[in-house]
Short mmCIF file of C-alpha atoms (C1' of nucleotides) in Angstrom, two decimals:
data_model
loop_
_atom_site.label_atom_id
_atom_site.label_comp_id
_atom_site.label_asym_id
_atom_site.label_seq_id
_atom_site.Cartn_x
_atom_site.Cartn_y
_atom_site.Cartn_z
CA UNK W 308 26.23 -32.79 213.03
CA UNK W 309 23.77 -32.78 216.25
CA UNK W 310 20.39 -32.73 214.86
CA UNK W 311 17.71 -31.72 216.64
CA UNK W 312 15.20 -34.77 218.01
CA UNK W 313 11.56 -33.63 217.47
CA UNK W 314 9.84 -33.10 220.91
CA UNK W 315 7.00 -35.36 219.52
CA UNK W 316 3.54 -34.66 219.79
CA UNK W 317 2.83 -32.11 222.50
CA UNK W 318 -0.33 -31.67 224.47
CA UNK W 319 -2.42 -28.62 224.02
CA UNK W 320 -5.19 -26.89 225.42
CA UNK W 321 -8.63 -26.96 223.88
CA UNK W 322 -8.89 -23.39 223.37
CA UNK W 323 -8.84 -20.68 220.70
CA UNK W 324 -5.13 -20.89 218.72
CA UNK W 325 -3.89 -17.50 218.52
CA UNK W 326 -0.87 -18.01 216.44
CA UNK W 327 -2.63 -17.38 212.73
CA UNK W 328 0.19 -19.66 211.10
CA UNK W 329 -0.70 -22.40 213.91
CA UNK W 330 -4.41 -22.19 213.50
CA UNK W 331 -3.73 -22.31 209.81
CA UNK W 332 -1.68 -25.43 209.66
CA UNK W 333 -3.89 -27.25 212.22
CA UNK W 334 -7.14 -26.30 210.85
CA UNK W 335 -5.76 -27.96 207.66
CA UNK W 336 -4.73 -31.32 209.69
CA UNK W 337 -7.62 -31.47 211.65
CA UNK W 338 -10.21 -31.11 209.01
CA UNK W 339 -8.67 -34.10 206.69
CA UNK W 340 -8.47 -35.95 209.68
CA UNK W 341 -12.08 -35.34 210.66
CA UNK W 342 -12.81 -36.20 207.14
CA UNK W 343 -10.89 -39.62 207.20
CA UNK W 344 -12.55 -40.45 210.27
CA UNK W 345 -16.25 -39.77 208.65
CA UNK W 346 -15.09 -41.55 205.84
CA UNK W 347 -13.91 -44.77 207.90
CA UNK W 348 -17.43 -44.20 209.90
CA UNK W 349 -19.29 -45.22 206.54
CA UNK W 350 -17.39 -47.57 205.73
CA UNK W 351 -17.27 -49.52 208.68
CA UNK W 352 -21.00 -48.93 209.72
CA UNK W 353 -22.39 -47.93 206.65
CA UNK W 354 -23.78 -45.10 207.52
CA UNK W 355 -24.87 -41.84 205.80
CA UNK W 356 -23.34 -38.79 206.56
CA UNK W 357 -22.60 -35.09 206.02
CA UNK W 358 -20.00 -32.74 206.84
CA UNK W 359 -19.81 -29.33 206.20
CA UNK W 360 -17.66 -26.89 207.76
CA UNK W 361 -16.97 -23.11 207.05
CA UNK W 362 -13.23 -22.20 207.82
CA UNK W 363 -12.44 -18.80 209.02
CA UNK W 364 -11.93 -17.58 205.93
CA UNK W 365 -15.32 -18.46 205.07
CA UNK W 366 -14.41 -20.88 202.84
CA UNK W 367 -16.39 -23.72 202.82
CA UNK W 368 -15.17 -27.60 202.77
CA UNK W 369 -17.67 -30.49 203.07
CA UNK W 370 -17.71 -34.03 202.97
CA UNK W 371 -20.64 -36.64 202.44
CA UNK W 372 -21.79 -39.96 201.70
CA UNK W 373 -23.21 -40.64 199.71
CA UNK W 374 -23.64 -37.14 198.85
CA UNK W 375 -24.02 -34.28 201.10
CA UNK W 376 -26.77 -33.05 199.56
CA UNK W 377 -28.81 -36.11 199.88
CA UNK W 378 -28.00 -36.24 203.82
CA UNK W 379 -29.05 -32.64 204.72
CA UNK W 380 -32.44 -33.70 202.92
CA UNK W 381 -32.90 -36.59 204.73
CA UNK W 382 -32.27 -34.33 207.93
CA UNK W 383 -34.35 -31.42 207.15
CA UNK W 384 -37.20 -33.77 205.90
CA UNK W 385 -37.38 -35.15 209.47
CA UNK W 386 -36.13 -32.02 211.36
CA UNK W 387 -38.76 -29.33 210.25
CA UNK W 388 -37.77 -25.59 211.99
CA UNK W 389 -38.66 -22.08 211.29
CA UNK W 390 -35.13 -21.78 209.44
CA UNK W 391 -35.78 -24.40 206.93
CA UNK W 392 -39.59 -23.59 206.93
CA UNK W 393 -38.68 -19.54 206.14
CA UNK W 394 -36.63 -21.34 203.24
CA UNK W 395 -39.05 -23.50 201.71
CA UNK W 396 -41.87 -20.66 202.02
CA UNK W 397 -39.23 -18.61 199.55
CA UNK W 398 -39.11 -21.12 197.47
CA UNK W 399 -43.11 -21.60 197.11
CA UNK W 400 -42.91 -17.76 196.50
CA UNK W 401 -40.99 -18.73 192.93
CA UNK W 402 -43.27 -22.36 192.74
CA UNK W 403 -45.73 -23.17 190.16
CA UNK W 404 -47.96 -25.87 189.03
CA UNK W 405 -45.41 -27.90 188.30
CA UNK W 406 -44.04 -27.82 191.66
CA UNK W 407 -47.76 -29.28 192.91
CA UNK W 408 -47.51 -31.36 190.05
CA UNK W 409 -44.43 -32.66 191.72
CA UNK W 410 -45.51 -32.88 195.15
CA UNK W 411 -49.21 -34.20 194.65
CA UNK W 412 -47.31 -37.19 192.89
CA UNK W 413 -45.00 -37.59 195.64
CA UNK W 414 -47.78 -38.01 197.92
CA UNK W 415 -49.96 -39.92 196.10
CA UNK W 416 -46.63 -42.07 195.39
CA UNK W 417 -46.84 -42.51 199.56
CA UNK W 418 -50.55 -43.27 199.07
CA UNK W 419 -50.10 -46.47 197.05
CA UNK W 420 -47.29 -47.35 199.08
CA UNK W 421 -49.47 -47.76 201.86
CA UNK W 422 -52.49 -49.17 200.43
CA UNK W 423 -50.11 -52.08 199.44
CA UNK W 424 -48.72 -52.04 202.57
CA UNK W 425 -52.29 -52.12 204.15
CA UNK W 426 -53.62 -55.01 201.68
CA UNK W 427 -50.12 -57.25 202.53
CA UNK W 428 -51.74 -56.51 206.29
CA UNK W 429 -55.07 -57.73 205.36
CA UNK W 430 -53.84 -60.79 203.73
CA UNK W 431 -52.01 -61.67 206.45
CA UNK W 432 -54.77 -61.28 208.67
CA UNK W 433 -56.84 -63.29 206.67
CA UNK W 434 -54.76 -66.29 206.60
CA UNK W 435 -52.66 -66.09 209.53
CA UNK W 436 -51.95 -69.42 210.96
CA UNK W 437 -48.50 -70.07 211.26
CA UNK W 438 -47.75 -66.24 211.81
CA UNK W 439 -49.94 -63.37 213.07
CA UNK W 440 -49.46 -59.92 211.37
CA UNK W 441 -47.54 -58.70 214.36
CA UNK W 442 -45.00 -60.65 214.91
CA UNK W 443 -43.75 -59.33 211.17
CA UNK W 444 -42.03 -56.34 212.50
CA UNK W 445 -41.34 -54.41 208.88
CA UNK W 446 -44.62 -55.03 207.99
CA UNK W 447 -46.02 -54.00 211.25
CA UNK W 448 -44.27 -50.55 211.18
CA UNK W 449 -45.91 -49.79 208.11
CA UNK W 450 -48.90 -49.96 209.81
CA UNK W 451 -47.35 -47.19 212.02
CA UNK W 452 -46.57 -44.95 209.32
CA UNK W 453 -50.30 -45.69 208.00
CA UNK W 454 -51.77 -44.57 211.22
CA UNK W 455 -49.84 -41.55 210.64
CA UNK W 456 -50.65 -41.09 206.91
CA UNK W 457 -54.30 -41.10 207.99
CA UNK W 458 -53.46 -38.46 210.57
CA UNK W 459 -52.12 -36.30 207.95
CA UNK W 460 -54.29 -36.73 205.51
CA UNK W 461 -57.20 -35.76 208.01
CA UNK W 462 -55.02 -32.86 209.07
CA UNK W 463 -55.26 -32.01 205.18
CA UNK W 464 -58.68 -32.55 204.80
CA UNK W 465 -59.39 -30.72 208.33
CA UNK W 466 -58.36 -27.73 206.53
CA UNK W 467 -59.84 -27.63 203.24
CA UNK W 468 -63.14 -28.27 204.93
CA UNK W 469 -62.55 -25.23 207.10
CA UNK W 470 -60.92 -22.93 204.44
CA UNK W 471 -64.16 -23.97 202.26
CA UNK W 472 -66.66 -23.31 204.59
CA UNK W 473 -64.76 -19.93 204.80
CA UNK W 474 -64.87 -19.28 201.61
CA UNK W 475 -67.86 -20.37 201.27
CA UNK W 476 -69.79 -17.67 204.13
CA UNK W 477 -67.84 -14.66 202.25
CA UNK W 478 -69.21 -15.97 198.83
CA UNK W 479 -72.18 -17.01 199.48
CA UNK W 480 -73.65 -16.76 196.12
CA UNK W 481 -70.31 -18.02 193.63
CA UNK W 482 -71.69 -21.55 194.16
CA UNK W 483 -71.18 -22.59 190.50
CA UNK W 484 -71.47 -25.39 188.70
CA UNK W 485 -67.90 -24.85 186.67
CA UNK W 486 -65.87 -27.59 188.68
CA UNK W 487 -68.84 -30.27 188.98
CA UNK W 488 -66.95 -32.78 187.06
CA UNK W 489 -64.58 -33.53 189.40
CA UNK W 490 -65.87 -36.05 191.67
CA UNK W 491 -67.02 -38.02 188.44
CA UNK W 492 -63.62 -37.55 186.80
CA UNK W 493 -61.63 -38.75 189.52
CA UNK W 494 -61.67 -42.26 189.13
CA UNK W 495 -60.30 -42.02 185.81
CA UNK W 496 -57.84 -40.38 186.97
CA UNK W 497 -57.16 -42.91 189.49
CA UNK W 498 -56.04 -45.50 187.33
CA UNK W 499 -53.66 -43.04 185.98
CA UNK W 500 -51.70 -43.43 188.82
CA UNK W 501 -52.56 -46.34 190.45
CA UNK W 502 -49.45 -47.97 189.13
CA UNK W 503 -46.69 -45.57 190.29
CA UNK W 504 -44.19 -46.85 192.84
CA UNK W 505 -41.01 -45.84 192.31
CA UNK W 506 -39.18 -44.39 195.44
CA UNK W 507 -38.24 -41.00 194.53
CA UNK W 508 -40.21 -38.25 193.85
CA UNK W 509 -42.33 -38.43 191.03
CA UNK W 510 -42.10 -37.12 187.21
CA UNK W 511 -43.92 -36.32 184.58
CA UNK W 512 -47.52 -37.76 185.21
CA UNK W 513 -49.23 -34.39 184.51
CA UNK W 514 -51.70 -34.71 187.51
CA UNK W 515 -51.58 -31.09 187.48
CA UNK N 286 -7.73 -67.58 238.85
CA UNK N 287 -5.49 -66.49 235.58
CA UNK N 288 -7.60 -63.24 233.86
CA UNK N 289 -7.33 -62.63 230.50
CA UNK N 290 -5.64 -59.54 229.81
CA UNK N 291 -6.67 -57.43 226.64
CA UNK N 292 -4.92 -57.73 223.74
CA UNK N 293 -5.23 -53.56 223.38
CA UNK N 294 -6.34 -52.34 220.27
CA UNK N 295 -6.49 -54.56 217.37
CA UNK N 296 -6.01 -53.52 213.72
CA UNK N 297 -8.87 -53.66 211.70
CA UNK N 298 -9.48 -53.05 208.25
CA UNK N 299 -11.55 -50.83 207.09
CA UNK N 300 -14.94 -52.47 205.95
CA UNK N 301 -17.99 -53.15 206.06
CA UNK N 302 -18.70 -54.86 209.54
CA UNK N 303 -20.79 -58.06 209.70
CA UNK N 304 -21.43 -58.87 213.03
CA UNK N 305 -23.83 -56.81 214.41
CA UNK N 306 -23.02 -56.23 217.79
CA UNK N 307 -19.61 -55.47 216.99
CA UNK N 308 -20.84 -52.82 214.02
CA UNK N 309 -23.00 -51.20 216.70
CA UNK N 310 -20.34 -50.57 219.21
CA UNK N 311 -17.67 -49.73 216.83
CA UNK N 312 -20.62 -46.99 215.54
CA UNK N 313 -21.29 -45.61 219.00
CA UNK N 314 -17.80 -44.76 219.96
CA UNK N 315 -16.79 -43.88 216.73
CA UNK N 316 -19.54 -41.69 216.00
CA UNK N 317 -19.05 -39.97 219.46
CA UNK N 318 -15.21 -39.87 218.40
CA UNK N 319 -15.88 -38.18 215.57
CA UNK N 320 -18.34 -35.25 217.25
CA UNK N 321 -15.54 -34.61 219.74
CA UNK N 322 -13.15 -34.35 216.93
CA UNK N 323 -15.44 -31.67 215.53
CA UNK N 324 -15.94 -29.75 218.78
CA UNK N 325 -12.14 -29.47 218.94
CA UNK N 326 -11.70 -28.10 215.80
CA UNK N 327 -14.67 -25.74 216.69
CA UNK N 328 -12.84 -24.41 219.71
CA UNK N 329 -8.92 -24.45 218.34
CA UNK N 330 -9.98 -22.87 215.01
CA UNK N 331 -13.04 -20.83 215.97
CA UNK N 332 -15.12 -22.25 212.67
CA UNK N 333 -18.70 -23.47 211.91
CA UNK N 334 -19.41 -26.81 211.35
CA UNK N 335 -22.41 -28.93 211.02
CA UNK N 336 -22.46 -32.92 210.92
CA UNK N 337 -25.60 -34.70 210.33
CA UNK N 338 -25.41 -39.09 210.38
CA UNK N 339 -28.02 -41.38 209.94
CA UNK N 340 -27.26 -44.46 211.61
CA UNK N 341 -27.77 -48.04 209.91
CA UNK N 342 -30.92 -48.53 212.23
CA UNK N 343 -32.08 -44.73 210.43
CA UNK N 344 -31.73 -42.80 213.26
CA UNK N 345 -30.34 -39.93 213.20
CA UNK N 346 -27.75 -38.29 215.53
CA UNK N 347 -26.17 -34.30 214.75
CA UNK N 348 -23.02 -32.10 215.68
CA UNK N 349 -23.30 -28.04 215.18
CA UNK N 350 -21.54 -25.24 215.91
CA UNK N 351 -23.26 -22.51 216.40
CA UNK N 352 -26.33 -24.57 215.39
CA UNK N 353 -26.64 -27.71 212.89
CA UNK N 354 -29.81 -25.79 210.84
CA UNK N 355 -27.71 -22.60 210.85
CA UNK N 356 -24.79 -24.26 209.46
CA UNK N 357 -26.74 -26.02 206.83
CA UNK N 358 -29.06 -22.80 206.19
CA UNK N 359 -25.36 -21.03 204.98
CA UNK N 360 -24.84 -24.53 203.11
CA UNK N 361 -28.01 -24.29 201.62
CA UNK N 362 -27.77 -20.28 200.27
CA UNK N 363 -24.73 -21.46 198.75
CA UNK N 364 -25.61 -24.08 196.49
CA UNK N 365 -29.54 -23.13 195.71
CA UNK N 366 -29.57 -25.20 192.62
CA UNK N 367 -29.06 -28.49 194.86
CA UNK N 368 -32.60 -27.14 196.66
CA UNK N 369 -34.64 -30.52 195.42
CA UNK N 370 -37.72 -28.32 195.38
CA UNK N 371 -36.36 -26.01 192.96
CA UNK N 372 -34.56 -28.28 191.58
CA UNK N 373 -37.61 -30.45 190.54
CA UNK N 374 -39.56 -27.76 189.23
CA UNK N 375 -37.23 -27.56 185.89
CA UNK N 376 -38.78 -31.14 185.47
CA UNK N 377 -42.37 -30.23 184.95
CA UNK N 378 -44.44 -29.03 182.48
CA UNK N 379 -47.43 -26.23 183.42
CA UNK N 380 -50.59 -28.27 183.70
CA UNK N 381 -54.28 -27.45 184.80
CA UNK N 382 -55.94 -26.83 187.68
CA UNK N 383 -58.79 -28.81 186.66
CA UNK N 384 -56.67 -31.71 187.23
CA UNK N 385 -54.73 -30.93 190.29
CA UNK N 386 -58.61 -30.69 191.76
CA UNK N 387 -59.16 -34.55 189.99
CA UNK N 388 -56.50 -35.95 191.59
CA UNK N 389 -56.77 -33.81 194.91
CA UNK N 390 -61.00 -35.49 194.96
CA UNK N 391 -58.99 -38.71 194.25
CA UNK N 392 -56.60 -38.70 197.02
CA UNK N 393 -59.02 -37.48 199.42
CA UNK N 394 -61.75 -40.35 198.26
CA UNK N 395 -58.82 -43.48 198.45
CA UNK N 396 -57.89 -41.75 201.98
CA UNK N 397 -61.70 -42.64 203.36
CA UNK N 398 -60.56 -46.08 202.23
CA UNK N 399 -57.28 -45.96 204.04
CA UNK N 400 -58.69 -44.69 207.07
CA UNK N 401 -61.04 -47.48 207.76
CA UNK N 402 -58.81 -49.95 206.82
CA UNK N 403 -55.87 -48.26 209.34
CA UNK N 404 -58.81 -48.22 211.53
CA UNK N 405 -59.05 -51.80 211.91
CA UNK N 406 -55.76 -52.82 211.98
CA UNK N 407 -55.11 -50.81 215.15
CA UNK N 408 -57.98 -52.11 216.74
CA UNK N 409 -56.24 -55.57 216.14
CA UNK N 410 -53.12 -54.29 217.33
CA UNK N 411 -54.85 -53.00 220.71
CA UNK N 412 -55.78 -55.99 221.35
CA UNK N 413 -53.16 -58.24 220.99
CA UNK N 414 -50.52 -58.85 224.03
CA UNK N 415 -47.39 -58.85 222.21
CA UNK N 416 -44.73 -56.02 222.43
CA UNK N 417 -45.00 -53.01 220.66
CA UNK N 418 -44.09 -53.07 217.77
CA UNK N 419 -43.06 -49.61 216.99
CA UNK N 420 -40.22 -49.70 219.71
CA UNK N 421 -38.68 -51.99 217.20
CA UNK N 422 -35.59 -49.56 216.49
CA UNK N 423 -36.45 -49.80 212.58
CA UNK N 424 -39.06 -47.02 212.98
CA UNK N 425 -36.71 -44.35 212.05
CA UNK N 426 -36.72 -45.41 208.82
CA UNK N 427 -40.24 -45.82 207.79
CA UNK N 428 -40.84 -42.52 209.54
CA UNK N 429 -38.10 -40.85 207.51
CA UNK N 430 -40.56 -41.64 204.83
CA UNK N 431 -43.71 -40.41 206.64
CA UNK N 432 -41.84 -36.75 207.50
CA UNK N 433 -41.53 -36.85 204.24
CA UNK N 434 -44.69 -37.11 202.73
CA UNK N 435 -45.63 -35.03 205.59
CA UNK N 436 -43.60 -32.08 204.86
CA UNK N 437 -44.81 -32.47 201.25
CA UNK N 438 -48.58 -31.95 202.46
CA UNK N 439 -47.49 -29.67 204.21
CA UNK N 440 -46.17 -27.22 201.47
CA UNK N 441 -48.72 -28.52 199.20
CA UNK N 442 -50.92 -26.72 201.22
CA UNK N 443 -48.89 -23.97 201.68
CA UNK N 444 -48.67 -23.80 197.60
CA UNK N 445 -52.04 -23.97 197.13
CA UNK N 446 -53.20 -21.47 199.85
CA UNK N 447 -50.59 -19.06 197.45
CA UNK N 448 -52.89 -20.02 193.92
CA UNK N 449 -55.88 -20.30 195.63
CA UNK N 450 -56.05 -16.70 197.01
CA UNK N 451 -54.02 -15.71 193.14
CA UNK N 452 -56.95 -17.49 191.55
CA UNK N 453 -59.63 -15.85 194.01
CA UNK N 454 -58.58 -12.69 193.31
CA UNK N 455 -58.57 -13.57 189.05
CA UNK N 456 -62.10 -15.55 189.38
CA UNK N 457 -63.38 -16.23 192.79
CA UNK N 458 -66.42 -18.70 191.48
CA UNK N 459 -64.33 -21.55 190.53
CA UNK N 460 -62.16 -21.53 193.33
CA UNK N 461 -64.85 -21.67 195.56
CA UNK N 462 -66.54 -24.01 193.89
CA UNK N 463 -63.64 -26.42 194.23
CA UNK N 464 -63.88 -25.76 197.88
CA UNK N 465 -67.59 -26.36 198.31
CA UNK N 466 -66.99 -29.99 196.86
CA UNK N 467 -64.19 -31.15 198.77
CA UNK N 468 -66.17 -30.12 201.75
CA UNK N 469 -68.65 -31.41 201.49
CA UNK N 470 -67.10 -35.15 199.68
CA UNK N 471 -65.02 -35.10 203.23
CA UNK N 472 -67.79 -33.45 205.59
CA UNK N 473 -68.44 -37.20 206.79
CA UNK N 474 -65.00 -38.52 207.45
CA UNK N 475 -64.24 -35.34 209.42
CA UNK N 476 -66.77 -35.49 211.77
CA UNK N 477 -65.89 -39.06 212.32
CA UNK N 478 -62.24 -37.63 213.60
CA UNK N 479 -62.64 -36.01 216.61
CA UNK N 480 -58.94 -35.28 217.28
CA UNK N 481 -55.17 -35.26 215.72
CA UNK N 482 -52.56 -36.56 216.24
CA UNK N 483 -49.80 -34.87 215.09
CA UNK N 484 -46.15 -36.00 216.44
CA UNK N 485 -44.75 -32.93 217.46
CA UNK N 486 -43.97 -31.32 214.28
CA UNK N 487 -47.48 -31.06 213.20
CA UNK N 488 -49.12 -27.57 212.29
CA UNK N 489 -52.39 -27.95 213.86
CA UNK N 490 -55.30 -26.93 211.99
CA UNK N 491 -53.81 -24.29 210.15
CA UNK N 492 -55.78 -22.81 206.81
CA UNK N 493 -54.78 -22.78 203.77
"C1'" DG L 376 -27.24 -48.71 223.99
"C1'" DT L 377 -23.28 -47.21 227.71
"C1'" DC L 378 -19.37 -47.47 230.32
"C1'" DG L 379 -14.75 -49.13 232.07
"C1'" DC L 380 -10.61 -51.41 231.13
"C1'" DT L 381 -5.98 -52.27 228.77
"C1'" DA L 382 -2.89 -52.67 225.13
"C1'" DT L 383 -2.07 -50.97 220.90
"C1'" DG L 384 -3.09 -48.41 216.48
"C1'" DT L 385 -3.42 -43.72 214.88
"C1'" DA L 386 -3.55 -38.77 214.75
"C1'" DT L 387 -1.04 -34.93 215.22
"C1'" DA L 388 2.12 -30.75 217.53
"C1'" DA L 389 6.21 -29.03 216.60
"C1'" DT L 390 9.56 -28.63 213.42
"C1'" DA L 391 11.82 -28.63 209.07
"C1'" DT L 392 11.84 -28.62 203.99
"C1'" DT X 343 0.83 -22.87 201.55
"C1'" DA X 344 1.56 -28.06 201.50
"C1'" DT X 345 4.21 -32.10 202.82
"C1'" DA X 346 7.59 -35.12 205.69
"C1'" DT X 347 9.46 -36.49 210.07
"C1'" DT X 348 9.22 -37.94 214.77
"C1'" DA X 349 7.86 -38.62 219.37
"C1'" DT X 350 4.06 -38.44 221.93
"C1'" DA X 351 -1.00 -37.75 223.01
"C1'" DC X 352 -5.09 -39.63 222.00
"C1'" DA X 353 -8.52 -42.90 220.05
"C1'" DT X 354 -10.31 -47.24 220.03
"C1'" DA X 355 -10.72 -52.82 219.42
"C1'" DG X 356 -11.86 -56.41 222.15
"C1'" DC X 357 -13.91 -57.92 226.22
"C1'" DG X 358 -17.02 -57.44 230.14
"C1'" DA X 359 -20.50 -55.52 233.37
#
DNA sequence: GTCGCTATGTATAATAT
DNA sequence: TATATTATACATAGCGA
């Protein structure tokens, strides 16, 4: 009985497999592997990542850590494009107040982050003897993302100004006293929410 | 003069590294390991794939075939109830508009606040001789946070552009009422900024 | 952070079941 | 189509520069 050694592992070309039964059967072997090696990746660095990968079926396999989902947030929340924007207009088409609702806690979430962030800065300041505010680099950072927050914010307010104003010139008589409450109302309001600071998005305060 | 030779490649097991230097190599070869695995199986099997990791210092590194955002975009349109947008909208219950302009005064108010304070901190940071502190590689992180909140300003004002023109057309005297007071509550601090920065992914001084 | 090196651990092409 | 076997191609741990 002479039984045929395998040849081993055999070298191939990086290029398009023609043989459907070959593509098949590598795909298959390639994409657990690919998998195991993402999976060894978080576990060794701990790292978050996502996989997803559309076979040529169409068929779709994915892997993520934790979860995929949360990873392609993560990256579309920093990595803002006309694809993703396009998307999220569609899905303001279909939003309501409670989407706002949502959102205005979120940010105001961010808000009290950085006021606490800013009055940990301050304190240090004040009595900084042993250690000057800077040479915390966390805390220092914050400051970064403050500087930024303000940006934003004046972005923000940049443009209500100017969509007032224009409002404003084509109504020049609707001036009405109907919303005059709000600038007195707001600080109860305030301590409404002064308190929130969990990290995810926000629920159920009914700023709206 | 006797060298050491290498011992070669040592088995390790798979967890969590602890030293540092050690977890950041093993994460830069691995990590560029795993994108070439993915090219591979790009070209042999002619598929789409997308990977997206965030390193442990929060930065964040990509793989895509054709495109990472295209990839994710077909993700995406196949699992639209894992959109967190929509998905946080089941959460919330209708609320008023009067409010949403409370808290909006509110936010706008505590950002004069913010800004000042911001204001001097950077002035103290200008002035001191140490390094810069946002070079420190942690920066990824906190500014995970700030796209973020950005991207939620951003559609905030993208969703209220959408019920501000809805609620023009229905009663165009309380809307721009609303406007006239936030301009004029934020005239001062906007004079005060005479430019923007935005990082890059800003939308410049677009209306609502 | 990157790259080169070397010895070795691992993934996998071809094949068979 | 998935899994098992083998011999080999490839990836990578440890160490420097």
């Amino acid at each position: 009985m002479t039984k045929k050694p395998s040849l081993g592992r055999q070298k191939i070309k990086i290029a398009k497999i023609q043989i459907k039964n070959h593509l098949q059967v590598t795909f298959s072997k390639r994409r657990s592997g690919l998998f195991k090696k993402a999976s060894e990746l978080c576990t060794l660095c701990g790292v978050e990542i996502a996989i997803v990968v559309f076979s040529p079926a169409g068929k779709v396999f994915s892997f993520g850590h934790p979860k995929v989902e949360s990873v392609i947030d993560r990256f579309l929340a920093r990595n803002p494009n006309l694809n993703t924007s396009l998307h999220l207009v569609e899905a303001h088409r279909i939003a309501s107040i409670p989407e706002l609702n949502m959102q205005l806690t979120y940010m105001l979430n961010e808000l009290e982050v950085e006021k606490k962030r800013s009055e940990t800065l301050d304190e240090m300041r004040k009595t900084s003897q042993t250690q000057f505010w800077w040479e915390a680099p966390i805390e220092d950072l914050n400051l970064h993302e403050l500087q930024q927050l303000k940006d934003s914010m004046d972005e923000l307010k940049k443009s209500v100004t100017l969509h007032a104003n224009k409002i404003l010139a084509e109504n020049p008589n609707s001036v009405s006293s109907f919303f005059s409450h709000v600038a007195s109302s707001s600080s109860s309001s305030a301590a409404g929410v002064s308190h929130v600071h969990n990290n995810g998005y926000g629920y159920g305060h009914g700023l709206f």
